[in-house]
Amino acid sequence: MSHGGVESTRDTKKGEERCSSLSGRPKADDFGRSVSKIAVAQICESVGYQGCKESALEALADISIRYLCDLGKNASFHANLAGRTECNVFDITRALEDLGDSHGFPGASEVGNCLVGSGTVREIVQFVDTKEEIPFAQPVPKFPVVRNQKLIPSFEHMKETPSGKHTPSWLPAFPDPHTYNHTPMWNERGSDPCADKIEQARQRRKAERALLRLQQRLVCNSSTGTSSSTVLDAKTENIQESRSSPFLAVPLQPGEKDVSEVVLPAKLSNEPIKDDHVSLLEAYAPAIEAMKTGPSNGLDSEKMFLPEKRPAVQFKFKTGKKVLGELLDLSLQKKGERSSTFFLRDEERDDKKRRAEFILRQTTEYPMELNQS
Amino acid sequence: MNHNPQSSDGKHDDDSALSDFLASLMDYAPTIPDELVEHYLAKSGFQCPDVRLIRLVAVATQKFVAEVASDALQHCKARQAAVVKDKREKQQKDKRLILTMDDLQSHCASIFIGVWK
């Protein structure tokens, strides 16, 4: 059976119901209504209909639900009238007669008839005998589903005696005193100021190291365009660079204090802000001192514009291959001479990166050479 | 009220008929499911542990709905017949019988049920 107005099958009716309820909020009775719609549609089909309008089906389902409720109300009314709470067949018969008064049933006009032989019941018997059985299309679960409520245990259950004679023991127990009593709290942890300070200092050092690494990376990235020609000028450049960054500066001798500004290389920043950098430098002072403890081989005259003890610096080679290879070999050698410092891990990473870059460049440049030859 | 043996026999017949009918209801599966009927009866205050009575109510409702539907069908068929009579060329075009609000309303009004669109 299909709907004239809306195309849907009986099986998808519940889905349709859900779709239509999406527009409005789902009501508590939606399930019952949709089940009754299915039942009513089945009845219509048995009567002879081949389709129905959605609105008409809803109206008919609503009517049937109201009829059902009215029957129940009437039957319970009659039962209560007779002084009973539970209904029996005669209450239902009377209710049927009340509802059937509007369109009549055989024997309606007769007064004083025994209810057993009531016309309505006979009609129903006839109906059952003549009509073929049409069971409901789908199994319906028991509804509405009742959730088990967690009740508050009574005094008896808690094996407590209520604090007052007026309170019977079957009432729910009072909540535990800790839920409403406020007790002062004592901080059990013993404070160790020395350990705290040490911990603080350690964390500060960790932060400093991280910041230093970040600075170095920024410096390396910015230091592009250096060629072999500038190698000779390394020292001068170095000195120039030192003005911009303390990490590229000449290493401080022990005991010296560098009060120059911590400035990013010119590419990255323009105007140094004095206030911040002074404080930064003070923060970096211990880290700088730690760097000094590394092996100091002095400045390399030709290759790197960074002295050796400085942590690994990435710089891009844009020169010819030979110089490239030489430079890299020397840099690698120099690395081997160094003892491990805090930045060893960093060095390894930068080393790998540099090697990868070197290999890449070689592959791009060597084929050219091979082609030429 | 006359209490002659015939009517008492008749009563017994009626009693037995009723009890037989109620027993037969257990085999019969009404179109309206028991769970639905129980839910709405519980809502309206009807209290009965007997399943036969639930079935009776279900069957009664089914009968009612079937009556309404069949009467609306009569309206629908009459309307279609009237249309066909007027226009012979429209050869069985609208063969499908569809339940519409108009048919429902017109019938429900006759049995004093107000239906609004």
Short mmCIF file of C-alpha atoms in Angstrom, two decimals:
data_model
loop_
_atom_site.label_atom_id
_atom_site.label_comp_id
_atom_site.label_asym_id
_atom_site.label_seq_id
_atom_site.Cartn_x
_atom_site.Cartn_y
_atom_site.Cartn_z
CA MET A 1 0.00 0.00 0.00
CA SER A 2 1.43 3.34 -0.90
CA HIS A 3 0.66 6.86 0.11
CA GLY A 4 -0.96 9.07 -2.44
CA GLY A 5 0.49 12.25 -1.05
CA VAL A 6 3.82 11.00 0.16
CA GLU A 7 5.50 7.96 -1.31
CA SER A 8 6.54 5.61 1.42
CA THR A 9 6.15 2.01 2.38
CA ARG A 10 4.87 0.76 5.65
CA ASP A 11 8.29 -0.44 6.65
CA THR A 12 9.84 2.97 6.30
CA LYS A 13 7.02 4.61 8.15
CA LYS A 14 8.94 4.77 11.36
CA GLY A 15 11.87 6.35 9.58
CA GLU A 16 9.52 8.85 8.05
CA GLU A 17 8.12 9.53 11.45
CA ARG A 18 11.62 10.22 12.66
CA CYS A 19 12.29 12.53 9.72
CA SER A 20 9.17 14.50 10.33
CA SER A 21 9.91 14.71 14.01
CA LEU A 22 13.34 16.11 13.24
CA SER A 23 11.70 19.32 12.26
CA GLY A 24 9.97 19.46 15.63
CA ARG A 25 11.09 18.06 18.92
CA PRO A 26 10.27 14.37 19.41
CA LYS A 27 7.32 13.93 21.72
CA ALA A 28 6.80 11.19 24.21
CA ASP A 29 3.90 9.69 22.29
CA ASP A 30 5.64 9.49 18.92
CA PHE A 31 6.31 5.80 19.15
CA GLY A 32 2.73 4.93 19.98
CA ARG A 33 1.46 7.17 17.21
CA SER A 34 3.69 5.67 14.59
CA VAL A 35 2.73 2.13 15.61
CA SER A 36 -0.95 3.05 15.43
CA LYS A 37 -0.42 4.60 12.01
CA ILE A 38 0.96 1.31 10.77
CA ALA A 39 -1.96 -0.61 12.26
CA VAL A 40 -4.52 1.78 10.77
CA ALA A 41 -2.84 1.55 7.38
CA GLN A 42 -3.11 -2.21 7.55
CA ILE A 43 -6.79 -1.96 8.39
CA CYS A 44 -7.39 0.42 5.48
CA GLU A 45 -5.65 -1.96 3.16
CA SER A 46 -7.86 -4.81 4.33
CA VAL A 47 -10.94 -2.66 3.73
CA GLY A 48 -9.91 -2.11 0.14
CA TYR A 49 -7.86 1.04 -0.08
CA GLN A 50 -4.82 1.08 -2.33
CA GLY A 51 -3.30 4.26 -1.04
CA CYS A 52 -3.88 7.03 1.40
CA LYS A 53 -2.92 10.60 2.00
CA GLU A 54 -0.48 11.22 4.81
CA SER A 55 -2.76 13.70 6.55
CA ALA A 56 -5.76 11.41 6.29
CA LEU A 57 -3.78 8.51 7.73
CA GLU A 58 -2.61 10.64 10.62
CA ALA A 59 -6.14 11.82 11.29
CA LEU A 60 -7.49 8.29 11.25
CA ALA A 61 -4.72 7.08 13.55
CA ASP A 62 -5.50 9.92 15.93
CA ILE A 63 -9.18 9.00 15.86
CA SER A 64 -8.41 5.37 16.64
CA ILE A 65 -6.17 6.33 19.56
CA ARG A 66 -8.88 8.58 20.95
CA TYR A 67 -11.42 5.79 20.58
CA LEU A 68 -9.13 3.46 22.46
CA CYS A 69 -8.61 5.97 25.25
CA ASP A 70 -12.32 6.67 25.45
CA LEU A 71 -13.09 2.99 25.75
CA GLY A 72 -10.63 2.68 28.58
CA LYS A 73 -11.97 5.75 30.37
CA ASN A 74 -15.52 4.61 30.06
CA ALA A 75 -14.76 1.10 31.20
CA SER A 76 -12.85 2.30 34.25
CA PHE A 77 -15.66 4.73 35.01
CA HIS A 78 -18.17 1.95 35.05
CA ALA A 79 -15.90 -0.22 37.17
CA ASN A 80 -15.44 2.58 39.68
CA LEU A 81 -19.16 3.14 39.68
CA ALA A 82 -19.62 -0.45 40.74
CA GLY A 83 -17.04 -0.01 43.46
CA ARG A 84 -14.26 -1.88 41.73
CA THR A 85 -10.82 -0.88 40.55
CA GLU A 86 -10.35 -3.63 38.02
CA CYS A 87 -12.52 -3.72 34.93
CA ASN A 88 -14.32 -6.76 33.64
CA VAL A 89 -16.10 -7.70 30.45
CA PHE A 90 -19.33 -6.02 31.48
CA ASP A 91 -17.60 -2.72 32.03
CA ILE A 92 -16.20 -2.95 28.54
CA THR A 93 -19.59 -3.85 27.15
CA ARG A 94 -21.17 -0.83 28.78
CA ALA A 95 -18.38 1.36 27.47
CA LEU A 96 -18.92 -0.02 23.97
CA GLU A 97 -22.59 0.70 24.23
CA ASP A 98 -21.87 4.26 25.33
CA LEU A 99 -19.56 4.85 22.40
CA GLY A 100 -21.81 3.04 19.98
CA ASP A 101 -24.82 5.14 20.89
CA SER A 102 -23.96 7.68 18.24
CA HIS A 103 -24.30 5.37 15.29
CA GLY A 104 -26.48 2.77 16.90
CA PHE A 105 -26.28 -0.95 17.46
CA PRO A 106 -28.87 -3.63 17.57
CA GLY A 107 -30.71 -3.67 20.84
CA ALA A 108 -29.83 -0.12 21.76
CA SER A 109 -33.36 0.86 22.42
CA GLU A 110 -34.06 -2.11 24.64
CA VAL A 111 -33.83 -1.40 28.31
CA GLY A 112 -32.96 -3.93 30.96
CA ASN A 113 -31.19 -6.33 28.69
CA CYS A 114 -28.57 -8.54 30.10
CA LEU A 115 -25.22 -7.32 29.05
CA VAL A 116 -24.17 -10.77 28.02
CA GLY A 117 -26.46 -10.62 25.05
CA SER A 118 -25.56 -7.07 24.16
CA GLY A 119 -25.74 -6.05 20.56
CA THR A 120 -22.29 -4.58 20.53
CA VAL A 121 -20.67 -7.78 21.61
CA ARG A 122 -22.62 -9.69 19.02
CA GLU A 123 -21.43 -7.28 16.39
CA ILE A 124 -17.91 -7.79 17.46
CA VAL A 125 -18.35 -11.54 17.35
CA GLN A 126 -19.69 -11.22 13.83
CA PHE A 127 -16.80 -9.02 12.87
CA VAL A 128 -14.26 -11.51 14.14
CA ASP A 129 -15.99 -14.38 12.41
CA THR A 130 -16.26 -12.67 9.05
CA LYS A 131 -13.08 -10.74 8.85
CA GLU A 132 -9.89 -12.53 8.14
CA GLU A 133 -7.11 -12.22 10.62
CA ILE A 134 -4.52 -9.59 9.86
CA PRO A 135 -1.75 -9.64 12.43
CA PHE A 136 0.35 -6.58 12.99
CA ALA A 137 3.23 -6.21 10.54
CA GLN A 138 6.12 -6.05 12.98
CA PRO A 139 6.74 -7.21 16.53
CA VAL A 140 6.21 -4.40 18.98
CA PRO A 141 8.30 -4.24 22.13
CA LYS A 142 6.78 -3.52 25.49
CA PHE A 143 6.55 0.20 25.92
CA PRO A 144 6.97 2.60 27.57
CA VAL A 145 10.29 1.39 28.89
CA VAL A 146 10.61 1.97 32.59
CA ARG A 147 14.09 2.72 33.83
CA ASN A 148 15.11 1.36 37.18
CA GLN A 149 15.42 4.25 39.52
CA LYS A 150 18.13 4.26 42.09
CA LEU A 151 16.33 5.05 45.29
CA ILE A 152 17.99 6.64 48.26
CA PRO A 153 18.35 3.89 50.88
CA SER A 154 16.22 4.21 53.97
CA PHE A 155 17.43 4.41 57.53
CA GLU A 156 16.69 0.75 57.97
CA HIS A 157 18.65 -0.12 54.90
CA MET A 158 21.63 1.88 56.08
CA LYS A 159 21.28 0.40 59.53
CA GLU A 160 21.24 3.84 61.02
CA THR A 161 18.93 5.19 63.64
CA PRO A 162 17.31 8.45 62.67
CA SER A 163 18.31 11.37 64.79
CA GLY A 164 14.93 12.19 66.18
CA LYS A 165 11.93 10.31 67.34
CA HIS A 166 9.72 12.01 64.81
CA THR A 167 11.57 10.46 61.89
CA PRO A 168 10.44 6.95 60.99
CA SER A 169 13.12 4.52 59.95
CA TRP A 170 11.61 3.69 56.59
CA LEU A 171 12.28 7.19 55.27
CA PRO A 172 15.37 7.83 53.11
CA ALA A 173 18.51 8.27 55.17
CA PHE A 174 20.23 11.60 55.65
CA PRO A 175 23.39 12.23 53.62
CA ASP A 176 26.74 11.53 55.29
CA PRO A 177 28.12 14.38 57.42
CA HIS A 178 31.22 14.76 55.31
CA THR A 179 29.05 16.00 52.47
CA TYR A 180 27.90 19.05 54.34
CA ASN A 181 30.45 19.60 57.13
CA HIS A 182 33.32 21.89 56.39
CA THR A 183 36.57 20.90 58.05
CA PRO A 184 39.78 22.91 57.81
CA MET A 185 42.37 21.59 55.44
CA TRP A 186 46.03 21.18 56.30
CA ASN A 187 48.65 21.10 53.61
CA GLU A 188 50.42 17.83 54.31
CA ARG A 189 53.22 18.37 51.85
CA GLY A 190 56.35 19.54 53.59
CA SER A 191 57.95 22.42 51.81
CA ASP A 192 61.64 22.16 51.18
CA PRO A 193 62.84 25.58 50.10
CA CYS A 194 66.26 24.38 48.95
CA ALA A 195 64.86 21.65 46.77
CA ASP A 196 62.31 24.06 45.41
CA LYS A 197 65.00 26.53 44.47
CA ILE A 198 67.09 23.87 42.83
CA GLU A 199 64.10 22.67 40.90
CA GLN A 200 63.28 26.18 39.85
CA ALA A 201 66.85 26.81 38.70
CA ARG A 202 66.83 23.55 36.73
CA GLN A 203 63.65 24.44 34.96
CA ARG A 204 64.96 27.88 34.16
CA ARG A 205 68.08 26.37 32.66
CA LYS A 206 65.98 24.04 30.53
CA ALA A 207 64.00 26.97 29.23
CA GLU A 208 67.18 28.88 28.48
CA ARG A 209 68.60 26.02 26.50
CA ALA A 210 65.46 25.69 24.47
CA LEU A 211 65.48 29.40 23.71
CA LEU A 212 69.13 29.26 22.73
CA ARG A 213 68.50 26.47 20.31
CA LEU A 214 65.68 28.40 18.80
CA GLN A 215 67.91 31.43 18.40
CA GLN A 216 70.58 29.36 16.71
CA ARG A 217 68.13 27.89 14.30
CA LEU A 218 66.86 31.32 13.41
CA VAL A 219 70.43 32.50 12.90
CA CYS A 220 71.29 29.56 10.69
CA ASN A 221 68.25 30.04 8.56
CA SER A 222 69.00 33.63 8.13
CA SER A 223 72.63 33.17 7.27
CA THR A 224 72.20 32.45 3.58
CA GLY A 225 74.19 33.60 0.60
CA THR A 226 77.56 32.97 2.13
CA SER A 227 80.09 31.92 -0.47
CA SER A 228 83.68 30.85 -0.36
CA SER A 229 84.77 34.30 -1.28
CA THR A 230 83.52 35.46 1.99
CA VAL A 231 85.50 32.82 3.74
CA LEU A 232 88.51 35.04 3.77
CA ASP A 233 86.46 37.73 5.20
CA ALA A 234 85.22 35.33 7.77
CA LYS A 235 86.90 37.08 10.56
CA THR A 236 85.70 40.47 9.56
CA GLU A 237 82.27 39.10 8.98
CA ASN A 238 82.45 37.41 12.23
CA ILE A 239 83.14 40.62 13.90
CA GLN A 240 80.35 42.24 11.99
CA GLU A 241 78.00 39.45 12.88
CA SER A 242 79.00 39.67 16.45
CA ARG A 243 77.47 43.06 16.61
CA SER A 244 74.16 41.58 15.65
CA SER A 245 74.14 38.35 17.64
CA PRO A 246 75.99 37.21 20.69
CA PHE A 247 76.09 33.66 19.42
CA LEU A 248 78.19 34.69 16.49
CA ALA A 249 80.36 36.88 18.59
CA VAL A 250 83.84 36.18 19.79
CA PRO A 251 83.63 33.90 22.77
CA LEU A 252 83.82 35.61 26.05
CA GLN A 253 86.65 34.92 28.31
CA PRO A 254 85.76 33.52 31.70
CA GLY A 255 84.78 36.24 33.97
CA GLU A 256 83.85 38.61 31.23
CA LYS A 257 80.42 39.87 30.99
CA ASP A 258 78.94 40.74 27.68
CA VAL A 259 76.54 43.56 27.86
CA SER A 260 75.90 43.78 24.15
CA GLU A 261 72.44 43.40 22.89
CA VAL A 262 70.94 40.13 21.91
CA VAL A 263 69.74 40.89 18.42
CA LEU A 264 68.57 38.67 15.67
CA PRO A 265 70.52 38.99 12.44
CA ALA A 266 69.67 41.94 10.28
CA LYS A 267 67.42 39.95 8.03
CA LEU A 268 65.13 38.97 10.73
CA SER A 269 64.91 42.07 12.83
CA ASN A 270 65.71 45.69 12.35
CA GLU A 271 65.75 47.68 15.51
CA PRO A 272 66.98 46.01 18.61
CA ILE A 273 64.87 46.64 21.62
CA LYS A 274 67.25 47.28 24.38
CA ASP A 275 65.16 46.61 27.35
CA ASP A 276 64.15 43.11 26.46
CA HIS A 277 67.48 42.04 25.20
CA VAL A 278 69.41 43.08 28.20
CA SER A 279 67.21 40.97 30.35
CA LEU A 280 67.45 38.15 27.86
CA LEU A 281 71.18 38.32 27.94
CA GLU A 282 71.20 38.12 31.66
CA ALA A 283 69.03 35.07 31.36
CA TYR A 284 71.34 33.61 28.78
CA ALA A 285 74.43 34.31 30.82
CA PRO A 286 74.58 30.89 32.44
CA ALA A 287 73.98 29.21 29.11
CA ILE A 288 76.71 31.24 27.49
CA GLU A 289 79.04 30.27 30.25
CA ALA A 290 78.13 26.66 29.72
CA MET A 291 79.02 27.04 26.08
CA LYS A 292 82.39 28.38 27.00
CA THR A 293 83.22 25.20 28.79
CA GLY A 294 83.22 23.37 25.49
CA PRO A 295 86.42 22.89 23.62
CA SER A 296 87.67 26.12 22.18
CA ASN A 297 89.84 25.76 19.14
CA GLY A 298 89.79 29.37 18.39
CA LEU A 299 88.50 30.79 15.25
CA ASP A 300 88.81 28.90 12.07
CA SER A 301 90.51 31.18 9.73
CA GLU A 302 89.10 30.02 6.50
CA LYS A 303 86.03 27.90 6.58
CA MET A 304 83.38 28.63 9.01
CA PHE A 305 82.62 32.00 10.23
CA LEU A 306 81.64 30.41 13.40
CA PRO A 307 84.20 29.30 15.92
CA GLU A 308 84.20 25.69 16.63
CA LYS A 309 82.89 25.55 20.05
CA ARG A 310 79.72 27.11 18.80
CA PRO A 311 76.99 24.58 18.34
CA ALA A 312 76.23 23.29 14.89
CA VAL A 313 75.22 26.03 12.58
CA GLN A 314 73.59 25.40 9.32
CA PHE A 315 74.85 27.39 6.42
CA LYS A 316 74.06 26.94 2.81
CA PHE A 317 76.79 26.28 0.32
CA LYS A 318 76.40 27.99 -2.98
CA THR A 319 79.98 27.58 -4.16
CA GLY A 320 81.66 25.10 -6.43
CA LYS A 321 81.85 21.48 -5.58
CA LYS A 322 85.46 21.32 -4.54
CA VAL A 323 85.14 24.07 -2.13
CA LEU A 324 81.96 22.51 -0.97
CA GLY A 325 83.56 19.19 -0.35
CA GLU A 326 86.51 20.74 1.35
CA LEU A 327 84.42 22.85 3.51
CA LEU A 328 82.24 20.01 4.55
CA ASP A 329 85.17 17.69 5.22
CA LEU A 330 86.78 20.17 7.41
CA SER A 331 83.60 20.90 9.18
CA LEU A 332 83.10 17.24 9.82
CA GLN A 333 86.65 16.88 11.06
CA LYS A 334 86.22 19.73 13.32
CA LYS A 335 83.16 18.15 14.69
CA GLY A 336 84.97 15.01 15.45
CA GLU A 337 87.44 16.87 17.59
CA ARG A 338 84.78 18.36 19.71
CA SER A 339 83.81 16.80 22.92
CA SER A 340 80.21 16.26 23.70
CA THR A 341 78.33 19.23 24.83
CA PHE A 342 74.76 19.90 25.62
CA PHE A 343 74.14 20.46 21.97
CA LEU A 344 75.43 17.13 20.71
CA ARG A 345 72.03 15.96 19.72
CA ASP A 346 71.46 19.16 17.88
CA GLU A 347 74.76 18.81 16.11
CA GLU A 348 73.90 15.36 14.94
CA ARG A 349 70.61 16.51 13.59
CA ASP A 350 72.17 19.48 11.81
CA ASP A 351 74.94 17.28 10.59
CA LYS A 352 72.51 14.89 9.02
CA LYS A 353 70.62 17.75 7.46
CA ARG A 354 73.79 19.23 6.05
CA ARG A 355 74.86 15.89 4.64
CA ALA A 356 71.48 15.44 3.04
CA GLU A 357 71.65 18.86 1.49
CA PHE A 358 75.18 18.21 0.29
CA ILE A 359 74.15 14.96 -1.33
CA LEU A 360 71.19 16.60 -2.97
CA ARG A 361 73.31 19.34 -4.38
CA GLN A 362 75.86 16.93 -5.63
CA THR A 363 73.26 14.93 -7.44
CA THR A 364 71.96 18.03 -9.11
CA GLU A 365 75.36 19.37 -9.99
CA TYR A 366 77.25 16.22 -10.81
CA PRO A 367 74.93 15.08 -13.57
CA MET A 368 75.54 18.36 -15.20
CA GLU A 369 79.22 17.67 -15.03
CA LEU A 370 78.77 14.19 -16.34
CA ASN A 371 76.71 15.43 -19.21
CA GLN A 372 79.30 17.95 -20.06
CA SER A 373 82.05 15.41 -20.05
CA MET B 1 -38.26 -8.35 33.67
CA ASN B 2 -39.33 -11.81 32.68
CA HIS B 3 -37.32 -14.67 34.00
CA ASN B 4 -38.72 -17.54 32.01
CA PRO B 5 -36.68 -20.67 31.36
CA GLN B 6 -36.26 -19.70 27.76
CA SER B 7 -34.59 -16.48 28.51
CA SER B 8 -32.48 -18.13 31.17
CA ASP B 9 -31.45 -20.72 28.62
CA GLY B 10 -30.81 -17.89 26.27
CA LYS B 11 -28.73 -16.28 28.96
CA HIS B 12 -26.77 -19.43 29.38
CA ASP B 13 -26.33 -19.54 25.65
CA ASP B 14 -25.23 -15.99 25.67
CA ASP B 15 -22.90 -16.68 28.55
CA SER B 16 -21.38 -19.63 26.83
CA ALA B 17 -21.18 -17.73 23.60
CA LEU B 18 -19.40 -14.90 25.29
CA SER B 19 -16.99 -17.14 27.13
CA ASP B 20 -16.34 -19.10 23.95
CA PHE B 21 -15.76 -15.91 22.10
CA LEU B 22 -13.34 -14.67 24.69
CA ALA B 23 -11.50 -17.96 24.55
CA SER B 24 -11.34 -17.79 20.77
CA LEU B 25 -9.93 -14.31 21.02
CA MET B 26 -6.73 -15.79 22.34
CA ASP B 27 -6.17 -17.45 18.99
CA TYR B 28 -7.12 -14.41 17.02
CA ALA B 29 -4.42 -11.81 16.48
CA PRO B 30 -5.94 -8.35 16.16
CA THR B 31 -4.29 -5.90 13.83
CA ILE B 32 -3.74 -3.46 16.64
CA PRO B 33 -0.93 -4.91 18.77
CA ASP B 34 -1.53 -5.74 22.40
CA GLU B 35 1.31 -3.55 23.64
CA LEU B 36 -0.17 -0.47 22.02
CA VAL B 37 -3.61 -1.17 23.44
CA GLU B 38 -2.21 -1.80 26.90
CA HIS B 39 -0.27 1.45 26.79
CA TYR B 40 -3.24 3.62 25.92
CA LEU B 41 -5.58 1.80 28.29
CA ALA B 42 -3.11 2.23 31.12
CA LYS B 43 -2.94 5.91 30.23
CA SER B 44 -6.70 6.26 30.57
CA GLY B 45 -7.02 4.35 33.83
CA PHE B 46 -8.15 1.00 32.61
CA GLN B 47 -6.77 -1.67 34.83
CA CYS B 48 -7.12 -5.31 33.97
CA PRO B 49 -4.69 -8.18 34.12
CA ASP B 50 -6.79 -10.32 31.77
CA VAL B 51 -5.33 -10.53 28.28
CA ARG B 52 -8.67 -11.53 26.77
CA LEU B 53 -10.18 -8.20 27.68
CA ILE B 54 -7.24 -6.40 26.11
CA ARG B 55 -7.87 -8.39 22.97
CA LEU B 56 -11.55 -7.54 23.15
CA VAL B 57 -10.79 -3.86 23.30
CA ALA B 58 -8.30 -4.23 20.43
CA VAL B 59 -10.85 -5.99 18.30
CA ALA B 60 -13.50 -3.40 19.14
CA THR B 61 -11.17 -0.61 18.05
CA GLN B 62 -10.25 -2.48 14.92
CA LYS B 63 -13.92 -2.88 14.09
CA PHE B 64 -14.51 0.82 14.62
CA VAL B 65 -11.60 1.85 12.39
CA ALA B 66 -12.63 -0.63 9.74
CA GLU B 67 -16.14 0.81 9.75
CA VAL B 68 -14.87 4.34 9.36
CA ALA B 69 -12.50 3.29 6.59
CA SER B 70 -15.13 1.32 4.71
CA ASP B 71 -17.60 4.19 4.87
CA ALA B 72 -14.97 6.58 3.60
CA LEU B 73 -14.27 4.06 0.84
CA GLN B 74 -17.94 4.18 -0.12
CA HIS B 75 -17.66 7.95 -0.41
CA CYS B 76 -14.53 7.62 -2.51
CA LYS B 77 -16.06 5.06 -4.86
CA ALA B 78 -19.21 7.11 -5.22
CA ARG B 79 -17.12 10.13 -6.13
CA GLN B 80 -15.15 8.18 -8.68
CA ALA B 81 -18.28 6.67 -10.18
CA ALA B 82 -19.78 10.14 -10.53
CA VAL B 83 -16.64 11.36 -12.30
CA VAL B 84 -16.58 8.39 -14.66
CA LYS B 85 -20.20 8.87 -15.49
CA ASP B 86 -19.60 12.45 -16.59
CA LYS B 87 -16.55 11.78 -18.68
CA ARG B 88 -16.71 8.51 -20.50
CA GLU B 89 -13.42 9.08 -22.27
CA LYS B 90 -11.55 8.99 -19.02
CA GLN B 91 -11.31 5.23 -19.11
CA GLN B 92 -10.48 3.97 -15.66
CA LYS B 93 -7.80 6.54 -15.19
CA ASP B 94 -8.04 7.05 -11.48
CA LYS B 95 -8.51 3.43 -10.55
CA ARG B 96 -6.61 3.70 -7.32
CA LEU B 97 -8.66 4.20 -4.20
CA ILE B 98 -6.95 6.64 -1.95
CA LEU B 99 -8.01 7.65 1.53
CA THR B 100 -8.32 11.41 1.60
CA MET B 101 -9.25 13.94 4.21
CA ASP B 102 -12.43 14.86 2.39
CA ASP B 103 -13.88 11.38 2.58
CA LEU B 104 -12.80 11.02 6.15
CA GLN B 105 -14.25 14.33 7.19
CA SER B 106 -17.56 13.75 5.51
CA HIS B 107 -17.99 10.39 7.15
CA CYS B 108 -16.76 11.38 10.58
CA ALA B 109 -19.15 14.30 10.62
CA SER B 110 -21.98 11.85 10.16
CA ILE B 111 -20.95 9.94 13.26
CA PHE B 112 -20.38 13.10 15.23
CA ILE B 113 -16.63 13.03 15.16
CA GLY B 114 -15.16 16.40 14.32
CA VAL B 115 -12.11 16.19 12.09
CA TRP B 116 -10.19 19.27 11.17
CA LYS B 117 -7.41 19.40 8.62
#
